[in-house]
PDB file of C-alpha atoms in Angstrom:
ATOM      1  CA  UNK R   1     -30.997   0.722 -20.230  1.00  0.00           C
ATOM      2  CA  UNK R   2     -30.443   0.332 -23.756  1.00  0.00           C
ATOM      3  CA  UNK R   3     -27.938  -2.067 -24.969  1.00  0.00           C
ATOM      4  CA  UNK R   4     -24.878  -0.767 -26.621  1.00  0.00           C
ATOM      5  CA  UNK R   5     -24.631  -1.091 -30.575  1.00  0.00           C
ATOM      6  CA  UNK R   6     -21.704  -2.754 -31.596  1.00  0.00           C
ATOM      7  CA  UNK R   7     -19.353  -1.522 -34.463  1.00  0.00           C
ATOM      8  CA  UNK R   8     -22.355   0.888 -36.265  1.00  0.00           C
ATOM      9  CA  UNK R   9     -23.701  -2.757 -37.677  1.00  0.00           C
ATOM     10  CA  UNK R  10     -27.192  -2.525 -35.648  1.00  0.00           C
ATOM     11  CA  UNK R  11     -25.905  -5.773 -33.524  1.00  0.00           C
ATOM     12  CA  UNK R  12     -27.014  -5.512 -29.932  1.00  0.00           C
ATOM     13  CA  UNK R  13     -23.847  -5.638 -27.640  1.00  0.00           C
ATOM     14  CA  UNK R  14     -23.533  -6.314 -23.971  1.00  0.00           C
ATOM     15  CA  UNK R  15     -25.016  -3.576 -21.804  1.00  0.00           C
ATOM     16  CA  UNK R  16     -23.085  -1.472 -19.579  1.00  0.00           C
ATOM     17  CA  UNK R  17     -22.940  -1.977 -15.944  1.00  0.00           C
ATOM     18  CA  UNK R  18     -23.766   1.386 -15.142  1.00  0.00           C
ATOM     19  CA  UNK R  19     -25.389   0.500 -11.190  1.00  0.00           C
ATOM     20  CA  UNK R  20     -21.560  -1.162 -10.645  1.00  0.00           C
ATOM     21  CA  UNK R  21     -19.942   1.722 -12.342  1.00  0.00           C
ATOM     22  CA  UNK R  22     -21.439   4.476 -10.746  1.00  0.00           C
ATOM     23  CA  UNK R  23     -20.757   2.223  -7.480  1.00  0.00           C
ATOM     24  CA  UNK R  24     -17.542   2.127  -7.779  1.00  0.00           C
ATOM     25  CA  UNK R  25     -17.165   5.655  -8.813  1.00  0.00           C
ATOM     26  CA  UNK R  26     -18.306   7.273  -5.809  1.00  0.00           C
ATOM     27  CA  UNK R  27     -16.458   5.123  -3.433  1.00  0.00           C
ATOM     28  CA  UNK R  28     -13.472   5.659  -5.185  1.00  0.00           C
ATOM     29  CA  UNK R  29     -14.591   9.646  -4.913  1.00  0.00           C
ATOM     30  CA  UNK R  30     -15.153   9.113  -1.298  1.00  0.00           C
ATOM     31  CA  UNK R  31     -12.041   7.443  -0.450  1.00  0.00           C
ATOM     32  CA  UNK R  32      -9.757   9.890  -2.364  1.00  0.00           C
ATOM     33  CA  UNK R  33     -11.986  12.817  -0.605  1.00  0.00           C
ATOM     34  CA  UNK R  34     -10.711  11.263   2.492  1.00  0.00           C
ATOM     35  CA  UNK R  35      -7.441  11.337   1.986  1.00  0.00           C
ATOM     36  CA  UNK R  36      -6.515   8.619   4.446  1.00  0.00           C
ATOM     37  CA  UNK R  37      -4.429   5.739   2.161  1.00  0.00           C
ATOM     38  CA  UNK R  38      -2.428   6.369  -0.733  1.00  0.00           C
ATOM     39  CA  UNK R  39      -4.340   5.903  -3.844  1.00  0.00           C
ATOM     40  CA  UNK R  40      -2.817   2.900  -5.589  1.00  0.00           C
ATOM     41  CA  UNK R  41      -2.380   0.608  -2.529  1.00  0.00           C
ATOM     42  CA  UNK R  42      -4.287  -2.420  -1.892  1.00  0.00           C
ATOM     43  CA  UNK R  43      -5.669  -0.770   1.219  1.00  0.00           C
ATOM     44  CA  UNK R  44      -7.172   1.447  -0.832  1.00  0.00           C
ATOM     45  CA  UNK R  45      -8.260  -1.038  -3.603  1.00  0.00           C
ATOM     46  CA  UNK R  46     -10.080  -3.223  -0.326  1.00  0.00           C
ATOM     47  CA  UNK R  47     -11.705   0.305   1.055  1.00  0.00           C
ATOM     48  CA  UNK R  48     -13.088   1.170  -2.673  1.00  0.00           C
ATOM     49  CA  UNK R  49     -14.322  -2.745  -3.439  1.00  0.00           C
ATOM     50  CA  UNK R  50     -15.792  -2.721  -0.015  1.00  0.00           C
ATOM     51  CA  UNK R  51     -17.518   0.660  -0.067  1.00  0.00           C
ATOM     52  CA  UNK R  52     -18.404   0.253  -4.137  1.00  0.00           C
ATOM     53  CA  UNK R  53     -19.883  -3.065  -2.823  1.00  0.00           C
ATOM     54  CA  UNK R  54     -22.114  -1.670   0.021  1.00  0.00           C
ATOM     55  CA  UNK R  55     -23.134   1.019  -2.266  1.00  0.00           C
ATOM     56  CA  UNK R  56     -24.374  -1.277  -5.118  1.00  0.00           C
ATOM     57  CA  UNK R  57     -26.092  -3.285  -2.475  1.00  0.00           C
ATOM     58  CA  UNK R  58     -27.553  -0.694  -0.868  1.00  0.00           C
ATOM     59  CA  UNK R  59     -30.428  -0.169  -3.510  1.00  0.00           C
ATOM     60  CA  UNK R  60     -33.135  -2.087  -4.793  1.00  0.00           C
ATOM     61  CA  UNK R  61     -31.560  -3.945  -8.217  1.00  0.00           C
ATOM     62  CA  UNK R  62     -33.171  -2.201 -10.243  1.00  0.00           C
ATOM     63  CA  UNK R  63     -32.140   1.385  -8.549  1.00  0.00           C
ATOM     64  CA  UNK R  64     -29.165   3.255  -9.549  1.00  0.00           C
ATOM     65  CA  UNK R  65     -26.903   4.268  -6.671  1.00  0.00           C
ATOM     66  CA  UNK R  66     -27.746   7.520  -5.153  1.00  0.00           C
ATOM     67  CA  UNK R  67     -25.420  10.510  -5.137  1.00  0.00           C
ATOM     68  CA  UNK R  68     -24.248  12.120  -2.074  1.00  0.00           C
ATOM     69  CA  UNK R  69     -28.236  12.290  -0.157  1.00  0.00           C
ATOM     70  CA  UNK R  70     -28.092  12.370   3.088  1.00  0.00           C
ATOM     71  CA  UNK R  71     -30.334   9.614   3.368  1.00  0.00           C
ATOM     72  CA  UNK R  72     -27.975   7.163   1.266  1.00  0.00           C
ATOM     73  CA  UNK R  73     -24.736   8.639   3.497  1.00  0.00           C
ATOM     74  CA  UNK R  74     -26.783   7.347   6.723  1.00  0.00           C
ATOM     75  CA  UNK R  75     -27.276   3.964   5.121  1.00  0.00           C
ATOM     76  CA  UNK R  76     -23.535   3.281   3.916  1.00  0.00           C
ATOM     77  CA  UNK R  77     -22.548   4.632   7.389  1.00  0.00           C
ATOM     78  CA  UNK R  78     -25.128   2.299   9.231  1.00  0.00           C
ATOM     79  CA  UNK R  79     -23.885  -0.814   6.604  1.00  0.00           C
ATOM     80  CA  UNK R  80     -20.479  -0.162   7.625  1.00  0.00           C
ATOM     81  CA  UNK R  81     -20.787   0.488  10.970  1.00  0.00           C
ATOM     82  CA  UNK R  82     -18.657  -1.530  13.482  1.00  0.00           C
ATOM     83  CA  UNK R  83     -20.896  -4.380  14.825  1.00  0.00           C
ATOM     84  CA  UNK R  84     -23.338  -4.681  11.557  1.00  0.00           C
ATOM     85  CA  UNK R  85     -22.823  -8.254   9.994  1.00  0.00           C
ATOM     86  CA  UNK R  86     -21.390  -6.896   7.092  1.00  0.00           C
ATOM     87  CA  UNK R  87     -20.070 -10.414   5.106  1.00  0.00           C
ATOM     88  CA  UNK R  88     -23.546 -11.741   5.829  1.00  0.00           C
ATOM     89  CA  UNK R  89     -25.342  -8.792   4.678  1.00  0.00           C
ATOM     90  CA  UNK R  90     -23.526  -8.721   1.379  1.00  0.00           C
ATOM     91  CA  UNK R  91     -24.671 -12.575   0.682  1.00  0.00           C
ATOM     92  CA  UNK R  92     -27.709 -12.009   1.546  1.00  0.00           C
ATOM     93  CA  UNK R  93     -28.491  -8.813  -1.289  1.00  0.00           C
ATOM     94  CA  UNK R  94     -26.352 -10.384  -3.299  1.00  0.00           C
ATOM     95  CA  UNK R  95     -28.926 -13.635  -3.565  1.00  0.00           C
ATOM     96  CA  UNK R  96     -31.677 -11.121  -3.785  1.00  0.00           C
ATOM     97  CA  UNK R  97     -29.747  -9.549  -6.801  1.00  0.00           C
ATOM     98  CA  UNK R  98     -28.947 -12.725  -8.175  1.00  0.00           C
ATOM     99  CA  UNK R  99     -32.585 -14.041  -7.751  1.00  0.00           C
ATOM    100  CA  UNK R 100     -34.011 -10.669  -9.514  1.00  0.00           C
ATOM    101  CA  UNK R 101     -31.871 -11.050 -12.351  1.00  0.00           C
ATOM    102  CA  UNK R 102     -32.918 -14.594 -12.779  1.00  0.00           C
ATOM    103  CA  UNK R 103     -36.659 -13.746 -12.586  1.00  0.00           C
ATOM    104  CA  UNK R 104     -37.091 -10.178 -13.749  1.00  0.00           C
ATOM    105  CA  UNK R 105     -34.025  -8.724 -15.984  1.00  0.00           C
ATOM    106  CA  UNK R 106     -31.774 -11.645 -17.198  1.00  0.00           C
ATOM    107  CA  UNK R 107     -28.189 -11.598 -16.729  1.00  0.00           C
ATOM    108  CA  UNK R 108     -26.650  -8.323 -14.960  1.00  0.00           C
ATOM    109  CA  UNK R 109     -22.839  -7.540 -15.908  1.00  0.00           C
ATOM    110  CA  UNK R 110     -23.284  -5.401 -12.705  1.00  0.00           C
ATOM    111  CA  UNK R 111     -23.786  -8.204 -10.843  1.00  0.00           C
ATOM    112  CA  UNK R 112     -21.206 -10.295 -11.966  1.00  0.00           C
ATOM    113  CA  UNK R 113     -18.296  -7.374 -11.027  1.00  0.00           C
ATOM    114  CA  UNK R 114     -19.822  -7.275  -7.639  1.00  0.00           C
ATOM    115  CA  UNK R 115     -19.609 -10.865  -7.174  1.00  0.00           C
ATOM    116  CA  UNK R 116     -15.856 -10.652  -8.470  1.00  0.00           C
ATOM    117  CA  UNK R 117     -15.114  -7.720  -5.852  1.00  0.00           C
ATOM    118  CA  UNK R 118     -16.583  -9.827  -3.471  1.00  0.00           C
ATOM    119  CA  UNK R 119     -14.487 -13.015  -4.105  1.00  0.00           C
ATOM    120  CA  UNK R 120     -11.485 -10.390  -3.990  1.00  0.00           C
ATOM    121  CA  UNK R 121     -12.437  -9.049  -0.731  1.00  0.00           C
ATOM    122  CA  UNK R 122     -12.994 -12.413   0.774  1.00  0.00           C
ATOM    123  CA  UNK R 123      -9.682 -14.356  -0.759  1.00  0.00           C
ATOM    124  CA  UNK R 124      -6.976 -11.584  -0.229  1.00  0.00           C
ATOM    125  CA  UNK R 125      -5.359 -11.000   2.844  1.00  0.00           C
ATOM    126  CA  UNK R 126      -3.851  -7.875   3.845  1.00  0.00           C
ATOM    127  CA  UNK R 127      -1.265  -7.528   7.094  1.00  0.00           C
ATOM    128  CA  UNK R 128      -3.041  -4.791   9.479  1.00  0.00           C
ATOM    129  CA  UNK R 129      -2.546  -3.806  12.994  1.00  0.00           C
ATOM    130  CA  UNK R 130      -3.814  -6.604  15.344  1.00  0.00           C
ATOM    131  CA  UNK R 131      -5.873  -4.589  18.322  1.00  0.00           C
ATOM    132  CA  UNK R 132      -5.958  -7.048  20.571  1.00  0.00           C
ATOM    133  CA  UNK R 133      -8.799  -9.586  19.764  1.00  0.00           C
ATOM    134  CA  UNK R 134      -7.151 -11.330  16.994  1.00  0.00           C
ATOM    135  CA  UNK R 135      -9.365 -10.004  14.214  1.00  0.00           C
ATOM    136  CA  UNK R 136      -7.450  -7.276  12.421  1.00  0.00           C
ATOM    137  CA  UNK R 137      -8.443  -3.654  12.452  1.00  0.00           C
ATOM    138  CA  UNK R 138     -11.689  -3.573  14.094  1.00  0.00           C
ATOM    139  CA  UNK R 139     -11.772  -1.294  16.919  1.00  0.00           C
ATOM    140  CA  UNK R 140     -11.709  -2.935  20.368  1.00  0.00           C
ATOM    141  CA  UNK R 141     -12.466  -1.588  23.770  1.00  0.00           C
ATOM    142  CA  UNK R 142      -9.284  -1.943  25.484  1.00  0.00           C
ATOM    143  CA  UNK R 143      -9.059  -1.467  29.188  1.00  0.00           C
ATOM    144  CA  UNK R 144      -8.209   2.580  29.982  1.00  0.00           C
ATOM    145  CA  UNK R 145      -4.759   1.365  31.278  1.00  0.00           C
ATOM    146  CA  UNK R 146      -3.719  -0.966  28.195  1.00  0.00           C
ATOM    147  CA  UNK R 147      -2.344  -0.070  25.023  1.00  0.00           C
ATOM    148  CA  UNK R 148      -2.395  -1.353  21.371  1.00  0.00           C
ATOM    149  CA  UNK R 149       1.066  -2.542  20.480  1.00  0.00           C
ATOM    150  CA  UNK R 150       1.280  -1.121  16.868  1.00  0.00           C
ATOM    151  CA  UNK R 151       4.124  -3.881  15.882  1.00  0.00           C
ATOM    152  CA  UNK R 152       1.886  -6.619  16.289  1.00  0.00           C
ATOM    153  CA  UNK R 153       0.356  -7.568  13.174  1.00  0.00           C
ATOM    154  CA  UNK R 154      -2.145 -10.323  11.976  1.00  0.00           C
ATOM    155  CA  UNK R 155      -3.045 -11.267   8.374  1.00  0.00           C
ATOM    156  CA  UNK R 156      -6.991 -10.067   7.849  1.00  0.00           C
ATOM    157  CA  UNK R 157      -9.452 -10.446   4.731  1.00  0.00           C
ATOM    158  CA  UNK R 158      -9.229  -7.228   2.710  1.00  0.00           C
ATOM    159  CA  UNK R 159     -12.796  -6.341   3.895  1.00  0.00           C
ATOM    160  CA  UNK R 160     -11.963  -6.582   7.563  1.00  0.00           C
ATOM    161  CA  UNK R 161      -9.479  -3.394   6.743  1.00  0.00           C
ATOM    162  CA  UNK R 162     -11.613  -2.138   4.148  1.00  0.00           C
ATOM    163  CA  UNK R 163     -14.711  -1.657   5.993  1.00  0.00           C
ATOM    164  CA  UNK R 164     -13.606   0.545   8.533  1.00  0.00           C
ATOM    165  CA  UNK R 165     -11.737   2.192   5.938  1.00  0.00           C
ATOM    166  CA  UNK R 166     -14.862   2.882   3.897  1.00  0.00           C
ATOM    167  CA  UNK R 167     -16.777   3.826   7.065  1.00  0.00           C
ATOM    168  CA  UNK R 168     -14.291   6.791   8.172  1.00  0.00           C
ATOM    169  CA  UNK R 169     -13.810   8.232   4.778  1.00  0.00           C
ATOM    170  CA  UNK R 170     -17.669   8.249   4.296  1.00  0.00           C
ATOM    171  CA  UNK R 171     -17.432  10.204   7.844  1.00  0.00           C
ATOM    172  CA  UNK R 172     -14.777  12.728   6.402  1.00  0.00           C
ATOM    173  CA  UNK R 173     -16.990  13.044   2.796  1.00  0.00           C
TER     174      UNK R 173
END
């Protein structure tokens, strides 16, 4: 990617983090299309940031996010599926990107934005329905005669709410 010029002076300015911006745009489009939560809510932001991280980290470090290819949708679905070790996968992929940045490309604003999103998802807690296992909005296999008490709520990291929300939005896309 060619660096952006600054005020017509010919000086080289910062690179535009297109891979991250494309991932964030795609995540926003998928969640808006699904219509699962209000667009200005913290829940929407949790879903968008979680999905943007997934999209951004699915490709190779030098590969832009795919747009609506069946392969990519399947990959995003598998990464956001219940039982996938998503936080560990994010940490591993971030380390791969950081190594690529260190060894090949130099500083990448997209990776810095992805790190910022990950910090927000880890540190922000949202109040969600407790599905009986104490972990928040993840599906739980309940005995057939036992119902979920939707008034019981628990504080959970934003990614725990954003992950199933993103997964469902991909299905609806």
